[in-house]
PDB file of C-alpha atoms and ligand atoms in Angstrom:
ATOM      1  CA  MET Z 558       0.445   0.154  -0.019  1.00 87.00           C
ATOM      2  CA  ALA Z 559       1.296   2.912  -1.026  1.00 96.00           C
ATOM      3  CA  ARG Z 560       1.308   6.494   1.853  1.00 97.00           C
ATOM      4  CA  ILE Z 561       2.127  10.096   2.209  1.00 98.00           C
ATOM      5  CA  VAL Z 562       4.824  10.531   4.714  1.00 98.00           C
ATOM      6  CA  GLY Z 563       4.487  13.906   4.746  1.00 98.00           C
ATOM      7  CA  GLY Z 564       3.544  17.595   4.007  1.00 98.00           C
ATOM      8  CA  LEU Z 565       4.514  21.255   2.494  1.00 98.00           C
ATOM      9  CA  GLY Z 566       2.704  23.916   2.080  1.00 98.00           C
ATOM     10  CA  ILE Z 567       4.352  26.815   0.020  1.00 98.00           C
ATOM     11  CA  SER Z 568       3.702  29.889  -1.426  1.00 97.00           C
ATOM     12  CA  HIS Z 569       4.045  30.819  -5.162  1.00 96.00           C
ATOM     13  CA  THR Z 570       5.038  34.255  -6.636  1.00 95.00           C
ATOM     14  CA  PRO Z 571       5.604  35.217 -10.061  1.00 94.00           C
ATOM     15  CA  SER Z 572       8.664  37.729  -8.541  1.00 95.00           C
ATOM     16  CA  MET Z 573      10.137  34.051  -6.694  1.00 96.00           C
ATOM     17  CA  GLY Z 574      11.247  32.424  -9.662  1.00 96.00           C
ATOM     18  CA  LEU Z 575      13.257  35.728 -11.274  1.00 95.00           C
ATOM     19  CA  ALA Z 576      14.170  36.437  -8.128  1.00 96.00           C
ATOM     20  CA  PHE Z 577      15.989  32.922  -7.110  1.00 97.00           C
ATOM     21  CA  ASP Z 578      17.351  32.826 -11.064  1.00 96.00           C
ATOM     22  CA  ALA Z 579      18.994  36.839 -10.311  1.00 96.00           C
ATOM     23  CA  GLY Z 580      19.818  35.284  -7.063  1.00 96.00           C
ATOM     24  CA  MET Z 581      21.917  31.858  -8.276  1.00 95.00           C
ATOM     25  CA  LYS Z 582      24.111  34.805 -11.424  1.00 94.00           C
ATOM     26  CA  GLY Z 583      25.105  36.149  -7.490  1.00 94.00           C
ATOM     27  CA  GLU Z 584      22.766  38.995  -7.646  1.00 95.00           C
ATOM     28  CA  TRP Z 585      20.225  38.573  -5.150  1.00 96.00           C
ATOM     29  CA  GLU Z 586      17.441  41.153  -4.837  1.00 95.00           C
ATOM     30  CA  PRO Z 587      18.057  41.847  -0.375  1.00 95.00           C
ATOM     31  CA  ALA Z 588      14.199  41.483  -0.179  1.00 96.00           C
ATOM     32  CA  TRP Z 589      14.645  38.110  -1.843  1.00 97.00           C
ATOM     33  CA  LYS Z 590      17.456  36.381  -0.161  1.00 97.00           C
ATOM     34  CA  PRO Z 591      15.940  35.537   3.338  1.00 97.00           C
ATOM     35  CA  TRP Z 592      13.057  33.688   1.347  1.00 98.00           C
ATOM     36  CA  PHE Z 593      16.009  31.818   0.012  1.00 98.00           C
ATOM     37  CA  ASP Z 594      17.507  31.410   3.081  1.00 98.00           C
ATOM     38  CA  GLY Z 595      14.535  30.849   4.986  1.00 98.00           C
ATOM     39  CA  THR Z 596      13.809  27.548   2.608  1.00 98.00           C
ATOM     40  CA  ARG Z 597      17.347  26.200   3.150  1.00 98.00           C
ATOM     41  CA  PRO Z 598      15.801  23.627   6.409  1.00 98.00           C
ATOM     42  CA  VAL Z 599      12.825  22.835   3.205  1.00 98.00           C
ATOM     43  CA  LYS Z 600      15.648  21.727   1.023  1.00 98.00           C
ATOM     44  CA  GLU Z 601      17.649  19.638   3.853  1.00 98.00           C
ATOM     45  CA  TRP Z 602      14.443  18.062   5.038  1.00 98.00           C
ATOM     46  CA  LEU Z 603      12.943  17.391   1.328  1.00 98.00           C
ATOM     47  CA  ALA Z 604      16.330  15.665   0.566  1.00 98.00           C
ATOM     48  CA  ASP Z 605      16.090  13.544   3.108  1.00 98.00           C
ATOM     49  CA  LEU Z 606      12.679  12.095   2.913  1.00 98.00           C
ATOM     50  CA  ALA Z 607      13.066  11.329  -0.230  1.00 98.00           C
ATOM     51  CA  PRO Z 608       9.980  10.425  -1.174  1.00 98.00           C
ATOM     52  CA  ASP Z 609       9.092   8.208  -4.488  1.00 98.00           C
ATOM     53  CA  HIS Z 610       6.822  10.612  -5.991  1.00 98.00           C
ATOM     54  CA  ILE Z 611       4.800  14.188  -4.727  1.00 98.00           C
ATOM     55  CA  VAL Z 612       0.985  14.770  -5.683  1.00 98.00           C
ATOM     56  CA  CYS Z 613       1.153  18.924  -5.903  1.00 98.00           C
ATOM     57  CA  VAL Z 614      -2.096  20.485  -5.560  1.00 98.00           C
ATOM     58  CA  TYR Z 615      -1.948  24.560  -6.666  1.00 98.00           C
ATOM     59  CA  ASN Z 616      -3.039  26.849  -9.091  1.00 97.00           C
ATOM     60  CA  ASP Z 617      -2.834  28.330 -12.715  1.00 98.00           C
ATOM     61  CA  HIS Z 618      -2.773  32.182 -13.645  1.00 96.00           C
ATOM     62  CA  LEU Z 619      -4.052  32.433 -16.946  1.00 97.00           C
ATOM     63  CA  ASN Z 620      -1.079  30.572 -18.199  1.00 97.00           C
ATOM     64  CA  HIS Z 621      -2.591  26.800 -19.249  1.00 98.00           C
ATOM     65  CA  PHE Z 622      -5.975  27.638 -19.518  1.00 98.00           C
ATOM     66  CA  THR Z 623      -8.165  29.959 -20.196  1.00 96.00           C
ATOM     67  CA  PHE Z 624     -11.494  31.669 -19.508  1.00 96.00           C
ATOM     68  CA  GLU Z 625     -12.436  29.961 -22.493  1.00 97.00           C
ATOM     69  CA  ALA Z 626     -12.218  26.774 -20.548  1.00 96.00           C
ATOM     70  CA  TYR Z 627     -11.333  27.348 -16.610  1.00 97.00           C
ATOM     71  CA  PRO Z 628     -12.487  24.142 -14.705  1.00 98.00           C
ATOM     72  CA  THR Z 629     -12.445  23.843 -10.996  1.00 98.00           C
ATOM     73  CA  PHE Z 630     -10.093  20.779 -10.651  1.00 98.00           C
ATOM     74  CA  ALA Z 631      -8.268  19.148 -13.260  1.00 98.00           C
ATOM     75  CA  ILE Z 632      -4.850  16.903 -12.830  1.00 98.00           C
ATOM     76  CA  GLY Z 633      -2.342  16.220 -15.427  1.00 98.00           C
ATOM     77  CA  VAL Z 634      -1.638  13.113 -16.829  1.00 98.00           C
ATOM     78  CA  ALA Z 635       1.435  12.568 -18.556  1.00 98.00           C
ATOM     79  CA  ASP Z 636       4.529  11.673 -18.492  1.00 98.00           C
ATOM     80  CA  ALA Z 637       6.161  15.370 -18.395  1.00 98.00           C
ATOM     81  CA  PHE Z 638       5.230  19.074 -17.329  1.00 98.00           C
ATOM     82  CA  PRO Z 639       6.735  21.891 -19.123  1.00 98.00           C
ATOM     83  CA  GLN Z 640       6.908  25.166 -18.434  1.00 97.00           C
ATOM     84  CA  ALA Z 641       3.967  27.344 -18.864  1.00 97.00           C
ATOM     85  CA  ASP Z 642       5.135  29.763 -21.464  1.00 92.00           C
ATOM     86  CA  GLU Z 643       4.146  33.587 -19.051  1.00 94.00           C
ATOM     87  CA  GLY Z 644       5.882  35.816 -21.748  1.00 91.00           C
ATOM     88  CA  TRP Z 645       9.145  35.808 -20.264  1.00 89.00           C
ATOM     89  CA  GLY Z 646      10.546  32.652 -21.433  1.00 90.00           C
ATOM     90  CA  PRO Z 647      11.523  29.537 -20.121  1.00 92.00           C
ATOM     91  CA  ARG Z 648      13.724  30.028 -17.447  1.00 95.00           C
ATOM     92  CA  PRO Z 649      16.027  30.709 -15.945  1.00 94.00           C
ATOM     93  CA  ALA Z 650      16.823  33.117 -18.548  1.00 87.00           C
ATOM     94  CA  GLY Z 651      20.564  33.327 -20.224  1.00 83.00           C
ATOM     95  CA  GLY Z 652      20.835  29.430 -18.864  1.00 84.00           C
ATOM     96  CA  PRO Z 653      19.949  26.061 -19.872  1.00 90.00           C
ATOM     97  CA  PRO Z 654      16.087  26.213 -18.801  1.00 93.00           C
ATOM     98  CA  PHE Z 655      14.809  24.057 -15.916  1.00 96.00           C
ATOM     99  CA  PRO Z 656      13.200  20.377 -16.948  1.00 97.00           C
ATOM    100  CA  PRO Z 657      10.425  19.309 -17.084  1.00 98.00           C
ATOM    101  CA  VAL Z 658       8.710  18.405 -14.138  1.00 98.00           C
ATOM    102  CA  PRO Z 659       8.158  14.320 -14.373  1.00 98.00           C
ATOM    103  CA  GLY Z 660       5.500  12.485 -14.130  1.00 98.00           C
ATOM    104  CA  ASP Z 661       4.748   9.133 -13.909  1.00 98.00           C
ATOM    105  CA  THR Z 662       1.367   7.653 -16.253  1.00 98.00           C
ATOM    106  CA  ASP Z 663       0.630   4.712 -14.071  1.00 97.00           C
ATOM    107  CA  PHE Z 664       0.664   6.173 -10.711  1.00 98.00           C
ATOM    108  CA  ALA Z 665      -1.678   9.174 -12.148  1.00 98.00           C
ATOM    109  CA  TRP Z 666      -3.925   7.494 -13.757  1.00 98.00           C
ATOM    110  CA  ALA Z 667      -4.653   5.060 -10.528  1.00 97.00           C
ATOM    111  CA  LEU Z 668      -4.594   8.264  -9.119  1.00 98.00           C
ATOM    112  CA  THR Z 669      -7.456  10.259 -11.225  1.00 98.00           C
ATOM    113  CA  GLU Z 670      -9.483   6.776 -11.072  1.00 98.00           C
ATOM    114  CA  HIS Z 671     -10.225   6.433  -7.638  1.00 98.00           C
ATOM    115  CA  LEU Z 672     -10.691  10.181  -7.888  1.00 98.00           C
ATOM    116  CA  ILE Z 673     -13.425  10.368 -10.201  1.00 98.00           C
ATOM    117  CA  ARG Z 674     -14.823   6.684 -10.186  1.00 98.00           C
ATOM    118  CA  THR Z 675     -14.709   6.637  -5.955  1.00 98.00           C
ATOM    119  CA  GLU Z 676     -14.410  10.336  -4.683  1.00 97.00           C
ATOM    120  CA  SER Z 677     -16.892  11.852  -6.973  1.00 96.00           C
ATOM    121  CA  PHE Z 678     -13.902  14.935  -8.348  1.00 97.00           C
ATOM    122  CA  ASP Z 679     -14.776  14.649 -11.247  1.00 96.00           C
ATOM    123  CA  LEU Z 680     -10.999  16.656 -12.609  1.00 98.00           C
ATOM    124  CA  THR Z 681     -10.514  17.652 -16.247  1.00 98.00           C
ATOM    125  CA  VAL Z 682      -8.087  15.093 -17.073  1.00 98.00           C
ATOM    126  CA  CYS Z 683      -4.879  16.644 -18.785  1.00 98.00           C
ATOM    127  CA  GLN Z 684      -2.760  14.737 -20.802  1.00 98.00           C
ATOM    128  CA  GLU Z 685      -0.793  17.804 -21.488  1.00 98.00           C
ATOM    129  CA  LEU Z 686      -0.565  20.636 -18.740  1.00 98.00           C
ATOM    130  CA  ALA Z 687       2.061  23.563 -18.965  1.00 98.00           C
ATOM    131  CA  LEU Z 688       2.888  24.393 -14.874  1.00 98.00           C
ATOM    132  CA  ASP Z 689       3.446  28.499 -14.373  1.00 98.00           C
ATOM    133  CA  HIS Z 690       4.980  29.932 -11.868  1.00 97.00           C
ATOM    134  CA  GLY Z 691       2.282  27.921  -9.696  1.00 98.00           C
ATOM    135  CA  VAL Z 692       5.198  25.454  -9.606  1.00 98.00           C
ATOM    136  CA  TYR Z 693       8.301  26.744 -10.931  1.00 98.00           C
ATOM    137  CA  SER Z 694       8.477  29.911  -8.438  1.00 97.00           C
ATOM    138  CA  TRP Z 695       9.321  27.783  -5.360  1.00 98.00           C
ATOM    139  CA  LEU Z 696      10.727  24.428  -7.025  1.00 98.00           C
ATOM    140  CA  PRO Z 697      13.902  25.472  -7.693  1.00 98.00           C
ATOM    141  CA  TYR Z 698      13.948  26.798  -3.695  1.00 98.00           C
ATOM    142  CA  ILE Z 699      13.312  23.193  -2.499  1.00 98.00           C
ATOM    143  CA  ALA Z 700      15.095  21.193  -4.825  1.00 98.00           C
ATOM    144  CA  ASP Z 701      17.843  20.854  -7.993  1.00 96.00           C
ATOM    145  CA  ALA Z 702      16.947  19.853 -11.637  1.00 95.00           C
ATOM    146  CA  PRO Z 703      16.835  17.261 -12.583  1.00 94.00           C
ATOM    147  CA  TRP Z 704      14.027  17.422 -10.139  1.00 96.00           C
ATOM    148  CA  PRO Z 705      14.188  14.771  -7.674  1.00 92.00           C
ATOM    149  CA  ALA Z 706      10.261  12.401  -7.485  1.00 98.00           C
ATOM    150  CA  PRO Z 707       7.734  12.594 -10.104  1.00 98.00           C
ATOM    151  CA  MET Z 708       4.499  14.646  -9.588  1.00 98.00           C
ATOM    152  CA  THR Z 709       0.627  14.385 -10.159  1.00 98.00           C
ATOM    153  CA  PRO Z 710      -0.461  17.632 -10.609  1.00 98.00           C
ATOM    154  CA  ILE Z 711      -3.659  18.865  -9.576  1.00 98.00           C
ATOM    155  CA  ALA Z 712      -4.788  22.451 -10.286  1.00 98.00           C
ATOM    156  CA  VAL Z 713      -7.855  24.241  -8.773  1.00 98.00           C
ATOM    157  CA  ASN Z 714      -9.495  27.347 -10.136  1.00 97.00           C
ATOM    158  CA  MET Z 715      -8.483  30.298  -7.912  1.00 96.00           C
ATOM    159  CA  ILE Z 716      -9.483  32.600 -10.958  1.00 93.00           C
ATOM    160  CA  ARG Z 717     -12.801  33.215 -11.916  1.00 95.00           C
ATOM    161  CA  HIS Z 718     -15.625  32.927  -9.142  1.00 94.00           C
ATOM    162  CA  PRO Z 719     -17.243  30.754  -7.971  1.00 97.00           C
ATOM    163  CA  ILE Z 720     -13.860  29.497  -6.794  1.00 96.00           C
ATOM    164  CA  PRO Z 721     -14.440  25.413  -5.070  1.00 97.00           C
ATOM    165  CA  THR Z 722     -14.951  26.203  -1.081  1.00 97.00           C
ATOM    166  CA  ALA Z 723     -12.705  25.563   1.904  1.00 97.00           C
ATOM    167  CA  GLN Z 724     -14.831  22.761   2.570  1.00 97.00           C
ATOM    168  CA  ARG Z 725     -14.867  20.709  -0.832  1.00 98.00           C
ATOM    169  CA  LEU Z 726     -10.386  22.171  -0.526  1.00 98.00           C
ATOM    170  CA  ARG Z 727     -10.214  20.198   3.081  1.00 98.00           C
ATOM    171  CA  ASP Z 728     -12.862  17.549   0.996  1.00 98.00           C
ATOM    172  CA  LEU Z 729     -10.328  16.743  -2.125  1.00 98.00           C
ATOM    173  CA  GLY Z 730      -6.773  16.368   0.488  1.00 98.00           C
ATOM    174  CA  ALA Z 731      -9.174  13.678   2.107  1.00 98.00           C
ATOM    175  CA  ALA Z 732     -10.096  12.105  -1.035  1.00 98.00           C
ATOM    176  CA  ILE Z 733      -6.383  12.285  -1.664  1.00 98.00           C
ATOM    177  CA  ARG Z 734      -5.407  10.213   1.473  1.00 98.00           C
ATOM    178  CA  ARG Z 735      -7.543   7.900   0.361  1.00 98.00           C
ATOM    179  CA  ALA Z 736      -6.993   7.237  -3.047  1.00 98.00           C
ATOM    180  CA  VAL Z 737      -3.017   7.534  -2.229  1.00 98.00           C
ATOM    181  CA  GLU Z 738      -3.748   4.367   0.393  1.00 97.00           C
ATOM    182  CA  ASN Z 739      -5.705   2.700  -2.130  1.00 95.00           C
ATOM    183  CA  LEU Z 740      -2.401   2.078  -4.872  1.00 96.00           C
ATOM    184  CA  GLU Z 741      -1.315  -1.092  -5.477  1.00 92.00           C
ATOM    185  CA  SER Z 742       3.073   0.515  -4.908  1.00 92.00           C
ATOM    186  CA  ASP Z 743       4.338   1.103  -1.599  1.00 94.00           C
ATOM    187  CA  ALA Z 744       5.183   4.765  -2.776  1.00 97.00           C
ATOM    188  CA  ARG Z 745       5.752   7.192  -0.572  1.00 98.00           C
ATOM    189  CA  VAL Z 746       4.034   9.455  -0.801  1.00 98.00           C
ATOM    190  CA  LEU Z 747       4.659  13.695  -0.219  1.00 98.00           C
ATOM    191  CA  VAL Z 748       1.717  16.389  -1.212  1.00 98.00           C
ATOM    192  CA  ILE Z 749       2.254  19.376  -1.636  1.00 98.00           C
ATOM    193  CA  ALA Z 750      -0.177  22.178  -1.028  1.00 98.00           C
ATOM    194  CA  THR Z 751       0.432  26.139  -2.848  1.00 98.00           C
ATOM    195  CA  GLY Z 752      -1.250  29.069  -3.094  1.00 94.00           C
ATOM    196  CA  GLY Z 753       0.172  32.696  -2.433  1.00 89.00           C
ATOM    197  CA  MET Z 754      -0.459  34.028   0.959  1.00 93.00           C
ATOM    198  CA  SER Z 755      -2.148  37.034   1.728  1.00 90.00           C
ATOM    199  CA  HIS Z 756      -2.269  39.627  -1.163  1.00 86.00           C
ATOM    200  CA  GLN Z 757      -4.321  41.651  -3.799  1.00 88.00           C
ATOM    201  CA  ILE Z 758      -3.316  42.158  -7.405  1.00 85.00           C
ATOM    202  CA  SER Z 759      -6.440  43.783  -8.647  1.00 84.00           C
ATOM    203  CA  GLY Z 760      -8.661  46.906  -8.533  1.00 89.00           C
ATOM    204  CA  THR Z 761      -8.192  49.549  -5.512  1.00 91.00           C
ATOM    205  CA  ARG Z 762      -6.686  47.281  -3.361  1.00 91.00           C
ATOM    206  CA  PHE Z 763      -3.837  46.856  -5.062  1.00 89.00           C
ATOM    207  CA  GLY Z 764      -1.443  45.753  -2.864  1.00 87.00           C
ATOM    208  CA  ILE Z 765      -3.240  44.592   0.597  1.00 84.00           C
ATOM    209  CA  ALA Z 766      -1.299  42.123   2.179  1.00 87.00           C
ATOM    210  CA  ASN Z 767      -1.536  40.958   5.831  1.00 90.00           C
ATOM    211  CA  GLU Z 768       1.244  39.476   7.649  1.00 94.00           C
ATOM    212  CA  ASP Z 769      -0.554  38.451  11.433  1.00 95.00           C
ATOM    213  CA  LEU Z 770      -3.750  36.870   8.801  1.00 95.00           C
ATOM    214  CA  ASP Z 771      -0.269  34.340   7.497  1.00 96.00           C
ATOM    215  CA  ARG Z 772       0.809  33.935  11.393  1.00 97.00           C
ATOM    216  CA  TYR Z 773      -1.978  32.860  12.331  1.00 97.00           C
ATOM    217  CA  PHE Z 774      -2.318  30.495   9.269  1.00 97.00           C
ATOM    218  CA  LEU Z 775       0.574  28.954   9.467  1.00 98.00           C
ATOM    219  CA  ALA Z 776      -0.058  28.542  13.343  1.00 98.00           C
ATOM    220  CA  ASN Z 777      -2.641  26.874  13.112  1.00 98.00           C
ATOM    221  CA  LEU Z 778      -3.298  24.748  10.799  1.00 98.00           C
ATOM    222  CA  LYS Z 779      -1.925  21.923  12.140  1.00 98.00           C
ATOM    223  CA  ASP Z 780      -4.401  21.230  15.393  1.00 98.00           C
ATOM    224  CA  ASN Z 781      -6.989  23.548  14.552  1.00 97.00           C
ATOM    225  CA  MET Z 782      -7.869  23.964  10.189  1.00 97.00           C
ATOM    226  CA  PRO Z 783     -11.401  23.253  11.645  1.00 97.00           C
ATOM    227  CA  ALA Z 784     -11.496  26.826  12.538  1.00 97.00           C
ATOM    228  CA  LEU Z 785      -9.419  28.292   9.434  1.00 97.00           C
ATOM    229  CA  VAL Z 786     -12.053  26.028   7.787  1.00 97.00           C
ATOM    230  CA  ASP Z 787     -14.788  28.363   8.853  1.00 97.00           C
ATOM    231  CA  LEU Z 788     -13.955  30.669   8.448  1.00 95.00           C
ATOM    232  CA  PRO Z 789     -15.813  32.584   5.217  1.00 94.00           C
ATOM    233  CA  GLN Z 790     -14.153  32.904   2.301  1.00 94.00           C
ATOM    234  CA  THR Z 791     -15.215  36.018   1.809  1.00 93.00           C
ATOM    235  CA  GLU Z 792     -13.377  37.027   5.484  1.00 94.00           C
ATOM    236  CA  TRP Z 793     -10.099  35.720   3.882  1.00 91.00           C
ATOM    237  CA  MET Z 794     -10.186  38.443   0.578  1.00 91.00           C
ATOM    238  CA  ARG Z 795     -11.585  41.327   2.849  1.00 92.00           C
ATOM    239  CA  LEU Z 796      -8.531  40.489   5.816  1.00 90.00           C
ATOM    240  CA  GLY Z 797      -5.778  39.238   3.014  1.00 89.00           C
ATOM    241  CA  GLY Z 798      -6.653  40.220  -0.341  1.00 90.00           C
ATOM    242  CA  THR Z 799      -9.044  39.282  -2.314  1.00 88.00           C
ATOM    243  CA  GLU Z 800      -6.468  36.863  -3.646  1.00 89.00           C
ATOM    244  CA  ALA Z 801      -5.746  35.215   0.013  1.00 90.00           C
ATOM    245  CA  ALA Z 802      -8.285  33.069  -0.961  1.00 91.00           C
ATOM    246  CA  GLU Z 803      -5.244  30.811  -2.401  1.00 94.00           C
ATOM    247  CA  LEU Z 804      -3.930  29.250   0.819  1.00 96.00           C
ATOM    248  CA  GLY Z 805      -7.877  27.584   1.483  1.00 96.00           C
ATOM    249  CA  ILE Z 806      -5.542  25.267  -1.328  1.00 98.00           C
ATOM    250  CA  TRP Z 807      -3.206  24.787   1.703  1.00 98.00           C
ATOM    251  CA  PHE Z 808      -6.111  22.409   3.194  1.00 98.00           C
ATOM    252  CA  ALA Z 809      -6.090  19.780   0.886  1.00 98.00           C
ATOM    253  CA  MET Z 810      -2.844  19.417   1.915  1.00 98.00           C
ATOM    254  CA  ARG Z 811      -3.264  19.634   5.734  1.00 98.00           C
ATOM    255  CA  ALA Z 812      -5.999  17.358   4.627  1.00 98.00           C
ATOM    256  CA  ALA Z 813      -4.360  14.885   2.984  1.00 98.00           C
ATOM    257  CA  LEU Z 814      -1.933  13.932   6.563  1.00 98.00           C
ATOM    258  CA  SER Z 815      -3.299  12.437   9.636  1.00 98.00           C
ATOM    259  CA  ASP Z 816      -3.737  13.893  13.715  1.00 97.00           C
ATOM    260  CA  ARG Z 817      -0.013  12.413  14.414  1.00 98.00           C
ATOM    261  CA  ILE Z 818       1.870  14.106  12.198  1.00 98.00           C
ATOM    262  CA  ASP Z 819       4.813  16.513  13.321  1.00 98.00           C
ATOM    263  CA  GLU Z 820       5.068  20.077  12.264  1.00 98.00           C
ATOM    264  CA  ILE Z 821       9.188  20.246  11.179  1.00 98.00           C
ATOM    265  CA  TYR Z 822       9.484  23.518  10.053  1.00 98.00           C
ATOM    266  CA  ARG Z 823       8.007  26.747   9.785  1.00 98.00           C
ATOM    267  CA  TYR Z 824       9.207  30.546   8.154  1.00 98.00           C
ATOM    268  CA  GLN Z 825       7.484  33.115   6.992  1.00 97.00           C
ATOM    269  CA  VAL Z 826       8.354  36.886   5.466  1.00 96.00           C
ATOM    270  CA  PHE Z 827       7.253  39.427   3.630  1.00 93.00           C
ATOM    271  CA  PRO Z 828       9.546  40.583   0.524  1.00 93.00           C
ATOM    272  CA  LYS Z 829       6.916  42.854  -1.545  1.00 87.00           C
ATOM    273  CA  ILE Z 830       3.310  42.437  -2.795  1.00 86.00           C
ATOM    274  CA  THR Z 831       2.448  39.001  -1.435  1.00 89.00           C
ATOM    275  CA  GLY Z 832       3.167  37.418   2.203  1.00 91.00           C
ATOM    276  CA  CYS Z 833       5.487  34.712   1.494  1.00 96.00           C
ATOM    277  CA  GLY Z 834       5.235  31.511   4.549  1.00 97.00           C
ATOM    278  CA  VAL Z 835       6.364  28.131   4.301  1.00 98.00           C
ATOM    279  CA  ILE Z 836       4.920  24.933   6.403  1.00 98.00           C
ATOM    280  CA  ALA Z 837       6.591  20.921   6.984  1.00 98.00           C
ATOM    281  CA  PHE Z 838       4.750  17.831   7.633  1.00 98.00           C
ATOM    282  CA  GLN Z 839       6.619  14.480   7.906  1.00 98.00           C
ATOM    283  CA  GLU Z 840       3.627  11.124   9.935  1.00 98.00           C
ATOM    284  CA  PRO Z 841       5.136   9.128  12.040  1.00 97.00           C
ATOM    285  CA  SER Z 842       7.703   6.568  10.281  1.00 86.00           C
TER     286      SER Z 842
HETATM  287 FE1  FE2 T1431      -1.327  32.155  -6.986  1.00 96.55          FE
END
């Protein structure tokens, strides 16, 4: 039986990725260097954990999907997931592009089968899927290319309302746990969820953020998720900006884990515009 060995919640932003590329050339923006330093323990932990597979719940930002058809939930079933074109060309600029994130179609099909047929999550199946900064911005902070394990990405609509509820995202995580445990392999699986923390990038409230809200979220995710889930999404948006709703994606990671987890690491910083944070949980062996 496959099993989930840990969970990682991590924020993403476009500038996080571009800052990494500049940093690798010795040109760190001062605002971003603390995030790099703060993610070093996660990179060490991930290397030690050495999962066989990663299930990553993330959101696209109109870089692969378009308003012509924006699925509420979609799953990538492919051998590889290349970078989406976000308008600045493949990263890192000036160097060989990052290799595509590898996939495992056998794993992904089995997960898809269970999630659709048993759990009634009607995922859009993507046999071609390009990943934007929702994945590629933080990935090089926590692992070196070539990437350490195949990934099954699950995309959540956070762009066009109505977005899925916090309760639905929590339920997705619980379903992922059951789906993994239903697999006939002995894979050790890491579940990652990624969404921006507090921020707003549109309208008259552009630029608002709330570091206290981000701190409250991280402090309560392990032992008090029901209180976070019960806070209406409109309240998350009012307190932390409209894009703070992406924090709901992290519920899928937490709900995929048991209540016996240890919190391994937590870090939070505010480089610019968007709150950034990371939290790592591990199941007992
Ligand atoms: Fe985002």
